[in-house]
PDB file of C-alpha atoms in Angstrom:
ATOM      1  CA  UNK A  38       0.000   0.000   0.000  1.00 66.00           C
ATOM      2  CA  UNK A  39       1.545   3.418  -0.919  1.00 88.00           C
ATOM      3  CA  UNK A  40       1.493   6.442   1.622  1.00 96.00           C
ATOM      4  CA  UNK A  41      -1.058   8.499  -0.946  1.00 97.00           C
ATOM      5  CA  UNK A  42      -3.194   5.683  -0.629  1.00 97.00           C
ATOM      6  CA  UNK A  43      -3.225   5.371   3.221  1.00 97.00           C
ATOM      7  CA  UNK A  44      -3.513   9.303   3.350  1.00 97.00           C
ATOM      8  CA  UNK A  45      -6.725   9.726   1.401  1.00 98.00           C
ATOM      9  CA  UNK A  46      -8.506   6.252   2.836  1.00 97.00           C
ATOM     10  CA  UNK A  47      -7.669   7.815   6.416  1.00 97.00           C
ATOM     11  CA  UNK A  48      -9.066  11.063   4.840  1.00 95.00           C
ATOM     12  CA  UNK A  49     -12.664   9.662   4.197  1.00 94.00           C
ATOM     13  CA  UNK A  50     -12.460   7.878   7.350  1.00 93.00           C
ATOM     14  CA  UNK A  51     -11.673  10.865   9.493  1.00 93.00           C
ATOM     15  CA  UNK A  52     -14.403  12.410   7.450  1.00 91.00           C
ATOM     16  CA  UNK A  53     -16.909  10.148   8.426  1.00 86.00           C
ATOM     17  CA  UNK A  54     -16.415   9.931  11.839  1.00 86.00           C
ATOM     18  CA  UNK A  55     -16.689  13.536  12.535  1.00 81.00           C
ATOM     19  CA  UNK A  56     -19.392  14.662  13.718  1.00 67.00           C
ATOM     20  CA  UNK A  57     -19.635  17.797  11.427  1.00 70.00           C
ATOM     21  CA  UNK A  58     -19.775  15.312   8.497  1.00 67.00           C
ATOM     22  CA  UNK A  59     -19.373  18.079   5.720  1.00 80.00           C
ATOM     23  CA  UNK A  60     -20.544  16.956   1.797  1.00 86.00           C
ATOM     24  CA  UNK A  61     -18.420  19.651   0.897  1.00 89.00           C
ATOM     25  CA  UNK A  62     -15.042  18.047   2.145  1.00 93.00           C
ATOM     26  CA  UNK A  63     -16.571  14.805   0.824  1.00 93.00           C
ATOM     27  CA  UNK A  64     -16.621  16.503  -2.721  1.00 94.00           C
ATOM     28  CA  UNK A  65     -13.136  17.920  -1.682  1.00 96.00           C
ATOM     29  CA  UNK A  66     -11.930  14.282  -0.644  1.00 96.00           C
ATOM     30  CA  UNK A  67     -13.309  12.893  -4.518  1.00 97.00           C
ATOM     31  CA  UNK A  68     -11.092  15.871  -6.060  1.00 97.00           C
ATOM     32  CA  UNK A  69      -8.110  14.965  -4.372  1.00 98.00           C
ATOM     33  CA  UNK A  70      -8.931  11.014  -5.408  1.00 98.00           C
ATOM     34  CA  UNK A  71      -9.483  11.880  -8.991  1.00 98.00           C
ATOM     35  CA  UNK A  72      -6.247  13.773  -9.204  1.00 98.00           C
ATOM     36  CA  UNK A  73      -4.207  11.160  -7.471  1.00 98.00           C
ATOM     37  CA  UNK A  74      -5.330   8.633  -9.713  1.00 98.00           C
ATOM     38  CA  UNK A  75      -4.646  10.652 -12.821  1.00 98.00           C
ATOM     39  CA  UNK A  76      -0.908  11.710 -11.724  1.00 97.00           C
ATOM     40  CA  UNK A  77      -0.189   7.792 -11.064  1.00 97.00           C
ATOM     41  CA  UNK A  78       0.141   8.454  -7.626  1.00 97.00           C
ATOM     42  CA  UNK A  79      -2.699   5.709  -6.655  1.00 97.00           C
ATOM     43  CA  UNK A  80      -3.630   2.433  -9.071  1.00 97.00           C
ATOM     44  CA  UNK A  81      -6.991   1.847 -11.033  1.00 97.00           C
ATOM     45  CA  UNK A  82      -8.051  -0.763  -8.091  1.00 97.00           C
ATOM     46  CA  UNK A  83      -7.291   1.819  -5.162  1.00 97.00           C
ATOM     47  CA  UNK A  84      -8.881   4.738  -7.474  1.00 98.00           C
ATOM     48  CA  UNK A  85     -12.242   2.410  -7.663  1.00 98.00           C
ATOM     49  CA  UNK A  86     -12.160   1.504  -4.021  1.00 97.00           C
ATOM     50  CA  UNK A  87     -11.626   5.444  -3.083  1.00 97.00           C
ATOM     51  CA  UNK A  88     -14.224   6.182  -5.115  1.00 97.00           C
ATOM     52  CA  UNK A  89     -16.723   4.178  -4.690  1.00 96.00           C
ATOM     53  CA  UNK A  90     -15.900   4.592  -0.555  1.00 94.00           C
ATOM     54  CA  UNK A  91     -16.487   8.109  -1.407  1.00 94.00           C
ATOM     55  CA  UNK A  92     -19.279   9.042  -3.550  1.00 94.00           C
ATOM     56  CA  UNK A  93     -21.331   5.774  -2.707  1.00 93.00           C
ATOM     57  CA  UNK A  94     -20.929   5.399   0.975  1.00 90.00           C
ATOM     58  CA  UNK A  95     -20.550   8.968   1.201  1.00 89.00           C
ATOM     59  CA  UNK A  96     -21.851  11.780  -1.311  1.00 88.00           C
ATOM     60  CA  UNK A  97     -24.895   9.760  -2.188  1.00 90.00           C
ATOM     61  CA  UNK A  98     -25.527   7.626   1.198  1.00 84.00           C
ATOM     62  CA  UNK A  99     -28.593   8.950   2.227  1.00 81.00           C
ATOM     63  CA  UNK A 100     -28.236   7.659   6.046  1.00 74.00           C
ATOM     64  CA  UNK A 101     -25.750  10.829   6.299  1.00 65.00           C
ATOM     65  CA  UNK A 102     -27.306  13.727   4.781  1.00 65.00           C
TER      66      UNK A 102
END
């Protein structure tokens, strides 16, 4: 696992738990995904898991917002 990785999957974690769970750093969080994955920093399988962490069990979970 590289260290961008770990840094944005503790990112959505830390998001989650808060309890001022913001959609707006949740839309931040999916930027800073999308750009890792297209500068190489982070794999196709480690984009998908981000992102689907992110926008499915996030952005559009309705149990949150």
């Amino acid at each position: 696992m590289n260290d961008v990785y770990k840094e944005l999957k503790n990112r959505l974690e830390y998001i989650k738990r808060s309890p001022e769970y913001a959609r707006e750093q949740l839309y931040e969080a999916h930027g800073a995904i999308k750009m890792a994955h297209n500068l190489g920093a982070i794999t196709k399988e480690q984009f998908l898991e981000l992102d689907h962490e992110c926008v499915a069990d996030g952005i559009n979970n309705p149990k949150y917002f």
